[in-house]
Amino acid sequence: MRVHMTLILVQLGFGSMHVVAKSVLAHLHPLNLASFRVIGAAPILLATAWIIERQKPKGKDFFYLAVLGFFGVFGNQLLFIFGLHLTTATNAGILMPSIPVLAAAIGVIFRIDKVSWTKAGGIALAVAGSLVMLNIAHLSFAGGRAWGNLMILGNCLSFACYLVLQKPILQRLGPITVTAWAYVFGGLGIVSVGAVAMPSVDYSTIPSWVWLGVLYIVLVPASFCYTANAWAISKSSPTLSATYITLQPVFSATLATIFLAETMGLREGLGFALIVGGLLMVSKPKKHKK
């Protein structure tokens, strides 16, 4: 039960990222936001990892953590932020349900995770629910959105690789340690690229609420969600974690209803029911043979 509750909170945090980041990007360059995110989150994660787990990676662990940093932080965050800058939050939400499908395929290919017919059916049901609720007909390719959509798909593939590939190293190192070092390696790449855009920031013209938004992104989607997600994977599987991503549209729609006065109708209710059904199938415990 703790794993499922954690994954729900993780998707609530990630789901809020779309709304907050889209607003912040109206005042900050995507590279600036990505740089501020890793600069803020990496020290917090390293300190937390040392206080709680007190583990030091050794030898080949560093190579593995660098690979995770590339997929989970460098590629994932840059593709997401640039993609979101070019496309809409709605398009980004529509494309997110591709993650569990990609994660399941990668897990099978690398023999890291096994997907039964029941799990495959649950993934399909949850993805269908997300697409029903989001209404895929709203997917737009106008202007530069086609490139933005392509980047969001790249972000989905990168994050799916991160979810699956961290499973083996989580058997040797704690989830906070893995997340922290992946952030360090990926963050070094982001800051190196982002250094080009940093001098262009005119801090005097940026509203104070933008910095509050950046602080929220550092503390919740970056620090908390990455760490909690890694812990959940260490206790379950990459497939289960990836399938819970289909809850992001539910939380996005709920937050839009609360803060933007948007309404939820029959279509959203049907989509939510399908997602819940799919999650129940994926999280169904295995029957052990006697």
mmCIF file of C-alpha atoms in Angstrom:
data_model
loop_
_atom_site.group_PDB
_atom_site.id
_atom_site.type_symbol
_atom_site.label_atom_id
_atom_site.label_comp_id
_atom_site.label_asym_id
_atom_site.label_seq_id
_atom_site.Cartn_x
_atom_site.Cartn_y
_atom_site.Cartn_z
ATOM 1 C CA MET A 1 0.000 0.000 0.000
ATOM 2 C CA ARG A 2 2.846 2.428 0.794
ATOM 3 C CA VAL A 3 4.292 1.903 -2.683
ATOM 4 C CA HIS A 4 0.978 2.743 -4.359
ATOM 5 C CA MET A 5 0.383 5.817 -2.186
ATOM 6 C CA THR A 6 3.919 7.013 -2.942
ATOM 7 C CA LEU A 7 3.429 6.577 -6.688
ATOM 8 C CA ILE A 8 0.164 8.531 -6.493
ATOM 9 C CA LEU A 9 1.940 11.425 -4.742
ATOM 10 C CA VAL A 10 4.762 11.260 -7.292
ATOM 11 C CA GLN A 11 2.333 11.652 -10.185
ATOM 12 C CA LEU A 12 0.534 14.475 -8.386
ATOM 13 C CA GLY A 13 3.876 16.268 -8.151
ATOM 14 C CA PHE A 14 4.866 15.530 -11.747
ATOM 15 C CA GLY A 15 1.363 16.441 -12.966
ATOM 16 C CA SER A 16 1.613 19.900 -11.403
ATOM 17 C CA MET A 17 4.916 20.449 -13.223
ATOM 18 C CA HIS A 18 3.145 21.043 -16.551
ATOM 19 C CA VAL A 19 1.126 23.980 -15.233
ATOM 20 C CA VAL A 20 3.906 25.571 -13.154
ATOM 21 C CA ALA A 21 6.676 25.165 -15.748
ATOM 22 C CA LYS A 22 4.539 26.489 -18.608
ATOM 23 C CA SER A 23 3.893 29.671 -16.589
ATOM 24 C CA VAL A 24 7.542 30.059 -15.561
ATOM 25 C CA LEU A 25 8.760 29.582 -19.147
ATOM 26 C CA ALA A 26 6.948 32.785 -20.100
ATOM 27 C CA HIS A 27 9.690 34.623 -18.169
ATOM 28 C CA LEU A 28 12.703 32.293 -18.253
ATOM 29 C CA HIS A 29 14.617 30.670 -21.116
ATOM 30 C CA PRO A 30 14.228 26.848 -21.064
ATOM 31 C CA LEU A 31 17.974 26.417 -20.412
ATOM 32 C CA ASN A 32 17.761 28.822 -17.472
ATOM 33 C CA LEU A 33 14.898 26.885 -15.900
ATOM 34 C CA ALA A 34 16.660 23.545 -16.430
ATOM 35 C CA SER A 35 19.874 24.923 -14.898
ATOM 36 C CA PHE A 36 18.145 26.445 -11.877
ATOM 37 C CA ARG A 37 16.314 23.154 -11.326
ATOM 38 C CA VAL A 38 19.441 20.986 -11.148
ATOM 39 C CA ILE A 39 21.529 23.592 -9.291
ATOM 40 C CA GLY A 40 18.856 23.708 -6.613
ATOM 41 C CA ALA A 41 17.967 20.009 -6.464
ATOM 42 C CA ALA A 42 21.411 18.329 -6.670
ATOM 43 C CA PRO A 43 22.787 19.689 -3.331
ATOM 44 C CA ILE A 44 19.495 18.900 -1.561
ATOM 45 C CA LEU A 45 19.503 15.332 -2.873
ATOM 46 C CA LEU A 46 23.190 14.745 -2.046
ATOM 47 C CA ALA A 47 22.772 16.035 1.501
ATOM 48 C CA THR A 48 19.597 13.999 2.025
ATOM 49 C CA ALA A 49 21.251 10.848 0.647
ATOM 50 C CA TRP A 50 24.241 11.186 2.966
ATOM 51 C CA ILE A 51 22.143 11.924 6.070
ATOM 52 C CA ILE A 52 19.720 9.025 5.496
ATOM 53 C CA GLU A 53 21.663 6.342 3.600
ATOM 54 C CA ARG A 54 25.381 7.213 4.037
ATOM 55 C CA GLN A 55 26.416 5.198 0.974
ATOM 56 C CA LYS A 56 29.286 5.835 -1.429
ATOM 57 C CA PRO A 57 29.111 4.557 -5.030
ATOM 58 C CA LYS A 58 32.128 2.508 -6.079
ATOM 59 C CA GLY A 59 33.874 1.584 -9.328
ATOM 60 C CA LYS A 60 31.430 0.762 -12.111
ATOM 61 C CA ASP A 61 28.584 2.333 -10.139
ATOM 62 C CA PHE A 62 29.735 5.749 -11.347
ATOM 63 C CA PHE A 63 29.447 4.732 -14.995
ATOM 64 C CA TYR A 64 25.965 3.346 -14.384
ATOM 65 C CA LEU A 65 24.932 6.508 -12.504
ATOM 66 C CA ALA A 66 26.283 8.644 -15.362
ATOM 67 C CA VAL A 67 24.095 6.682 -17.808
ATOM 68 C CA LEU A 68 21.083 7.236 -15.537
ATOM 69 C CA GLY A 69 21.970 10.918 -15.323
ATOM 70 C CA PHE A 70 22.041 11.163 -19.107
ATOM 71 C CA PHE A 71 18.612 9.567 -19.596
ATOM 72 C CA GLY A 72 16.823 10.658 -16.418
ATOM 73 C CA VAL A 73 18.114 14.196 -16.005
ATOM 74 C CA PHE A 74 20.042 15.573 -18.998
ATOM 75 C CA GLY A 75 17.992 14.158 -21.881
ATOM 76 C CA ASN A 76 14.724 13.933 -19.993
ATOM 77 C CA GLN A 77 14.654 17.480 -18.619
ATOM 78 C CA LEU A 78 16.047 19.307 -21.633
ATOM 79 C CA LEU A 79 13.697 17.554 -24.051
ATOM 80 C CA PHE A 80 10.730 18.178 -21.739
ATOM 81 C CA ILE A 81 11.421 21.866 -21.122
ATOM 82 C CA PHE A 82 12.228 22.705 -24.762
ATOM 83 C CA GLY A 83 9.299 20.588 -25.932
ATOM 84 C CA LEU A 84 6.913 22.286 -23.506
ATOM 85 C CA HIS A 85 8.238 25.667 -24.622
ATOM 86 C CA LEU A 86 7.329 24.884 -28.250
ATOM 87 C CA THR A 87 4.108 22.954 -27.731
ATOM 88 C CA THR A 88 1.219 23.180 -25.268
ATOM 89 C CA ALA A 89 0.683 21.657 -21.825
ATOM 90 C CA THR A 90 -2.279 19.773 -23.323
ATOM 91 C CA ASN A 91 -0.103 18.189 -26.019
ATOM 92 C CA ALA A 92 2.508 17.256 -23.413
ATOM 93 C CA GLY A 93 -0.168 15.588 -21.294
ATOM 94 C CA ILE A 94 -1.531 13.650 -24.260
ATOM 95 C CA LEU A 95 1.910 12.235 -25.075
ATOM 96 C CA MET A 96 2.882 11.253 -21.504
ATOM 97 C CA PRO A 97 0.909 7.956 -21.533
ATOM 98 C CA SER A 98 3.446 6.593 -24.026
ATOM 99 C CA ILE A 99 5.923 6.174 -21.120
ATOM 100 C CA PRO A 100 4.494 2.942 -19.633
ATOM 101 C CA VAL A 101 4.338 1.333 -23.081
ATOM 102 C CA LEU A 102 7.947 2.330 -23.811
ATOM 103 C CA ALA A 103 9.109 1.266 -20.344
ATOM 104 C CA ALA A 104 7.462 -2.138 -20.674
ATOM 105 C CA ALA A 105 9.088 -2.677 -24.082
ATOM 106 C CA ILE A 106 12.540 -1.600 -22.848
ATOM 107 C CA GLY A 107 12.215 -3.776 -19.745
ATOM 108 C CA VAL A 108 11.440 -6.824 -21.864
ATOM 109 C CA ILE A 109 14.223 -6.102 -24.382
ATOM 110 C CA PHE A 110 16.890 -5.785 -21.673
ATOM 111 C CA ARG A 111 15.322 -8.557 -19.565
ATOM 112 C CA ILE A 112 15.104 -6.250 -16.557
ATOM 113 C CA ASP A 113 11.348 -6.479 -16.095
ATOM 114 C CA LYS A 114 8.803 -9.108 -17.090
ATOM 115 C CA VAL A 115 5.414 -8.108 -18.464
ATOM 116 C CA SER A 116 2.617 -10.661 -18.253
ATOM 117 C CA TRP A 117 -0.503 -10.611 -20.399
ATOM 118 C CA THR A 118 -2.419 -9.210 -17.423
ATOM 119 C CA LYS A 119 0.080 -6.376 -17.015
ATOM 120 C CA ALA A 120 0.072 -5.686 -20.751
ATOM 121 C CA GLY A 121 -3.717 -5.467 -20.685
ATOM 122 C CA GLY A 122 -3.601 -3.174 -17.674
ATOM 123 C CA ILE A 123 -1.095 -0.869 -19.370
ATOM 124 C CA ALA A 124 -3.263 -0.727 -22.500
ATOM 125 C CA LEU A 125 -6.368 0.036 -20.410
ATOM 126 C CA ALA A 126 -4.636 2.803 -18.448
ATOM 127 C CA VAL A 127 -3.190 4.379 -21.609
ATOM 128 C CA ALA A 128 -6.622 4.242 -23.278
ATOM 129 C CA GLY A 129 -8.117 5.950 -20.234
ATOM 130 C CA SER A 130 -5.566 8.762 -20.423
ATOM 131 C CA LEU A 131 -6.219 9.307 -24.117
ATOM 132 C CA VAL A 132 -9.997 9.274 -23.584
ATOM 133 C CA MET A 133 -9.752 11.834 -20.815
ATOM 134 C CA LEU A 134 -7.310 14.063 -22.677
ATOM 135 C CA ASN A 135 -9.139 13.759 -26.017
ATOM 136 C CA ILE A 136 -6.335 12.966 -28.454
ATOM 137 C CA ALA A 137 -8.212 14.949 -31.118
ATOM 138 C CA HIS A 138 -6.828 18.069 -29.393
ATOM 139 C CA LEU A 139 -3.267 17.105 -30.314
ATOM 140 C CA SER A 140 -2.052 20.066 -32.374
ATOM 141 C CA PHE A 141 0.820 20.332 -34.849
ATOM 142 C CA ALA A 142 0.349 24.020 -35.704
ATOM 143 C CA GLY A 143 3.418 26.255 -35.898
ATOM 144 C CA GLY A 144 6.418 24.824 -34.092
ATOM 145 C CA ARG A 145 4.300 22.373 -32.093
ATOM 146 C CA ALA A 146 5.305 19.437 -34.287
ATOM 147 C CA TRP A 147 8.915 19.834 -33.117
ATOM 148 C CA GLY A 148 7.692 20.350 -29.563
ATOM 149 C CA ASN A 149 5.612 17.175 -29.729
ATOM 150 C CA LEU A 150 8.603 15.253 -31.096
ATOM 151 C CA MET A 151 10.746 16.509 -28.210
ATOM 152 C CA ILE A 152 8.097 15.471 -25.667
ATOM 153 C CA LEU A 153 8.089 11.987 -27.222
ATOM 154 C CA GLY A 154 11.881 11.957 -26.903
ATOM 155 C CA ASN A 155 11.449 12.991 -23.279
ATOM 156 C CA CYS A 156 9.048 10.077 -22.740
ATOM 157 C CA LEU A 157 11.544 7.605 -24.254
ATOM 158 C CA SER A 158 14.399 9.022 -22.182
ATOM 159 C CA PHE A 159 12.412 8.822 -18.932
ATOM 160 C CA ALA A 160 11.253 5.292 -19.758
ATOM 161 C CA CYS A 161 14.919 4.243 -20.143
ATOM 162 C CA TYR A 162 15.697 5.892 -16.795
ATOM 163 C CA LEU A 163 12.860 4.065 -15.023
ATOM 164 C CA VAL A 164 13.913 0.658 -16.322
ATOM 165 C CA LEU A 165 17.717 0.976 -16.151
ATOM 166 C CA GLN A 166 17.803 2.103 -12.507
ATOM 167 C CA LYS A 167 16.256 -1.169 -11.266
ATOM 168 C CA PRO A 168 19.557 -3.198 -11.154
ATOM 169 C CA ILE A 169 21.603 -0.541 -9.331
ATOM 170 C CA LEU A 170 18.824 -0.062 -6.771
ATOM 171 C CA GLN A 171 19.701 -3.553 -5.573
ATOM 172 C CA ARG A 172 23.144 -2.244 -4.509
ATOM 173 C CA LEU A 173 22.538 1.389 -3.581
ATOM 174 C CA GLY A 174 19.724 3.223 -1.814
ATOM 175 C CA PRO A 175 17.125 5.113 -3.907
ATOM 176 C CA ILE A 176 18.129 8.556 -2.623
ATOM 177 C CA THR A 177 21.811 7.884 -3.344
ATOM 178 C CA VAL A 178 21.008 6.709 -6.879
ATOM 179 C CA THR A 179 18.775 9.716 -7.532
ATOM 180 C CA ALA A 180 21.284 12.194 -6.095
ATOM 181 C CA TRP A 181 24.263 10.964 -8.128
ATOM 182 C CA ALA A 182 22.191 10.666 -11.298
ATOM 183 C CA TYR A 183 21.214 14.300 -10.724
ATOM 184 C CA VAL A 184 24.855 15.298 -10.265
ATOM 185 C CA PHE A 185 25.999 13.677 -13.510
ATOM 186 C CA GLY A 186 22.982 14.815 -15.529
ATOM 187 C CA GLY A 187 23.073 18.230 -13.899
ATOM 188 C CA LEU A 188 26.692 18.815 -14.928
ATOM 189 C CA GLY A 189 25.633 18.376 -18.546
ATOM 190 C CA ILE A 190 22.645 20.681 -18.195
ATOM 191 C CA VAL A 191 24.628 23.432 -16.457
ATOM 192 C CA SER A 192 27.377 23.173 -19.095
ATOM 193 C CA VAL A 193 24.837 23.686 -21.879
ATOM 194 C CA GLY A 194 22.801 26.203 -19.872
ATOM 195 C CA ALA A 195 25.827 28.409 -19.186
ATOM 196 C CA VAL A 196 25.278 29.901 -22.636
ATOM 197 C CA ALA A 197 21.879 31.318 -21.649
ATOM 198 C CA MET A 198 22.593 32.231 -18.004
ATOM 199 C CA PRO A 199 24.170 35.685 -18.679
ATOM 200 C CA SER A 200 21.046 36.733 -20.600
ATOM 201 C CA VAL A 201 18.860 36.647 -17.473
ATOM 202 C CA ASP A 202 17.662 40.101 -16.412
ATOM 203 C CA TYR A 203 16.781 39.363 -12.804
ATOM 204 C CA SER A 204 15.233 42.795 -12.226
ATOM 205 C CA THR A 205 12.385 42.119 -14.675
ATOM 206 C CA ILE A 206 11.403 38.685 -13.356
ATOM 207 C CA PRO A 207 8.313 38.695 -11.070
ATOM 208 C CA SER A 208 8.753 37.250 -7.585
ATOM 209 C CA TRP A 209 6.134 34.553 -8.224
ATOM 210 C CA VAL A 210 8.367 33.106 -10.944
ATOM 211 C CA TRP A 211 11.060 32.362 -8.353
ATOM 212 C CA LEU A 212 8.435 30.744 -6.143
ATOM 213 C CA GLY A 213 7.538 28.578 -9.136
ATOM 214 C CA VAL A 214 11.209 27.646 -9.631
ATOM 215 C CA LEU A 215 11.503 26.802 -5.916
ATOM 216 C CA TYR A 216 8.433 24.564 -6.173
ATOM 217 C CA ILE A 217 9.905 22.782 -9.215
ATOM 218 C CA VAL A 218 13.178 22.208 -7.313
ATOM 219 C CA LEU A 219 11.548 20.868 -4.153
ATOM 220 C CA VAL A 220 8.633 18.838 -5.526
ATOM 221 C CA PRO A 221 8.992 17.522 -9.134
ATOM 222 C CA ALA A 222 12.802 17.388 -8.836
ATOM 223 C CA SER A 223 13.817 16.497 -5.271
ATOM 224 C CA PHE A 224 10.775 14.688 -3.889
ATOM 225 C CA CYS A 225 9.318 13.016 -6.993
ATOM 226 C CA TYR A 226 12.597 11.602 -8.319
ATOM 227 C CA THR A 227 13.569 10.204 -4.908
ATOM 228 C CA ALA A 228 10.138 8.788 -4.072
ATOM 229 C CA ASN A 229 9.862 7.242 -7.530
ATOM 230 C CA ALA A 230 13.222 5.512 -7.143
ATOM 231 C CA TRP A 231 12.176 4.150 -3.733
ATOM 232 C CA ALA A 232 8.919 2.818 -5.211
ATOM 233 C CA ILE A 233 10.785 1.082 -8.059
ATOM 234 C CA SER A 234 13.166 -0.528 -5.558
ATOM 235 C CA LYS A 235 10.116 -2.000 -3.804
ATOM 236 C CA SER A 236 8.112 -2.943 -6.921
ATOM 237 C CA SER A 237 8.960 -2.707 -10.637
ATOM 238 C CA PRO A 238 9.632 -0.129 -13.389
ATOM 239 C CA THR A 239 6.423 -1.234 -15.151
ATOM 240 C CA LEU A 240 4.241 -0.414 -12.152
ATOM 241 C CA SER A 241 5.904 2.978 -11.702
ATOM 242 C CA ALA A 242 5.548 3.786 -15.406
ATOM 243 C CA THR A 243 1.875 2.763 -15.482
ATOM 244 C CA TYR A 244 1.082 5.191 -12.670
ATOM 245 C CA ILE A 245 2.180 7.991 -15.025
ATOM 246 C CA THR A 246 -1.242 7.625 -16.658
ATOM 247 C CA LEU A 247 -2.595 9.362 -13.528
ATOM 248 C CA GLN A 248 -0.867 12.604 -14.511
ATOM 249 C CA PRO A 249 -3.751 13.732 -16.764
ATOM 250 C CA VAL A 250 -6.187 13.065 -13.911
ATOM 251 C CA PHE A 251 -4.266 15.327 -11.565
ATOM 252 C CA SER A 252 -3.712 17.941 -14.280
ATOM 253 C CA ALA A 253 -7.442 18.073 -14.989
ATOM 254 C CA THR A 254 -8.247 18.251 -11.271
ATOM 255 C CA LEU A 255 -5.777 21.088 -10.702
ATOM 256 C CA ALA A 256 -7.183 22.915 -13.729
ATOM 257 C CA THR A 257 -10.682 22.553 -12.262
ATOM 258 C CA ILE A 258 -9.559 23.972 -8.911
ATOM 259 C CA PHE A 259 -7.292 26.791 -10.076
ATOM 260 C CA LEU A 260 -8.515 27.569 -13.606
ATOM 261 C CA ALA A 261 -12.267 26.983 -13.119
ATOM 262 C CA GLU A 262 -12.348 24.331 -15.838
ATOM 263 C CA THR A 263 -15.027 21.646 -15.650
ATOM 264 C CA MET A 264 -14.799 17.852 -15.760
ATOM 265 C CA GLY A 265 -17.466 15.952 -17.674
ATOM 266 C CA LEU A 266 -18.481 12.405 -18.571
ATOM 267 C CA ARG A 267 -15.442 11.874 -20.819
ATOM 268 C CA GLU A 268 -13.046 12.701 -17.970
ATOM 269 C CA GLY A 269 -14.946 10.402 -15.617
ATOM 270 C CA LEU A 270 -14.796 7.526 -18.117
ATOM 271 C CA GLY A 271 -11.083 8.070 -18.662
ATOM 272 C CA PHE A 272 -10.445 8.044 -14.929
ATOM 273 C CA ALA A 273 -12.387 4.773 -14.527
ATOM 274 C CA LEU A 274 -10.305 3.120 -17.276
ATOM 275 C CA ILE A 275 -7.069 4.315 -15.681
ATOM 276 C CA VAL A 276 -8.059 2.943 -12.278
ATOM 277 C CA GLY A 277 -9.023 -0.378 -13.886
ATOM 278 C CA GLY A 278 -5.676 -0.586 -15.669
ATOM 279 C CA LEU A 279 -3.738 0.229 -12.498
ATOM 280 C CA LEU A 280 -5.584 -2.487 -10.598
ATOM 281 C CA MET A 281 -4.643 -5.027 -13.275
ATOM 282 C CA VAL A 282 -0.967 -4.007 -13.300
ATOM 283 C CA SER A 283 -0.661 -3.970 -9.495
ATOM 284 C CA LYS A 284 -2.441 -7.309 -9.048
ATOM 285 C CA PRO A 285 -0.138 -9.566 -7.001
ATOM 286 C CA LYS A 286 1.311 -12.642 -8.647
ATOM 287 C CA LYS A 287 -0.144 -16.029 -7.824
ATOM 288 C CA HIS A 288 2.596 -18.216 -6.455
ATOM 289 C CA LYS A 289 2.566 -21.818 -7.525
ATOM 290 C CA LYS A 290 2.279 -24.347 -4.712
#
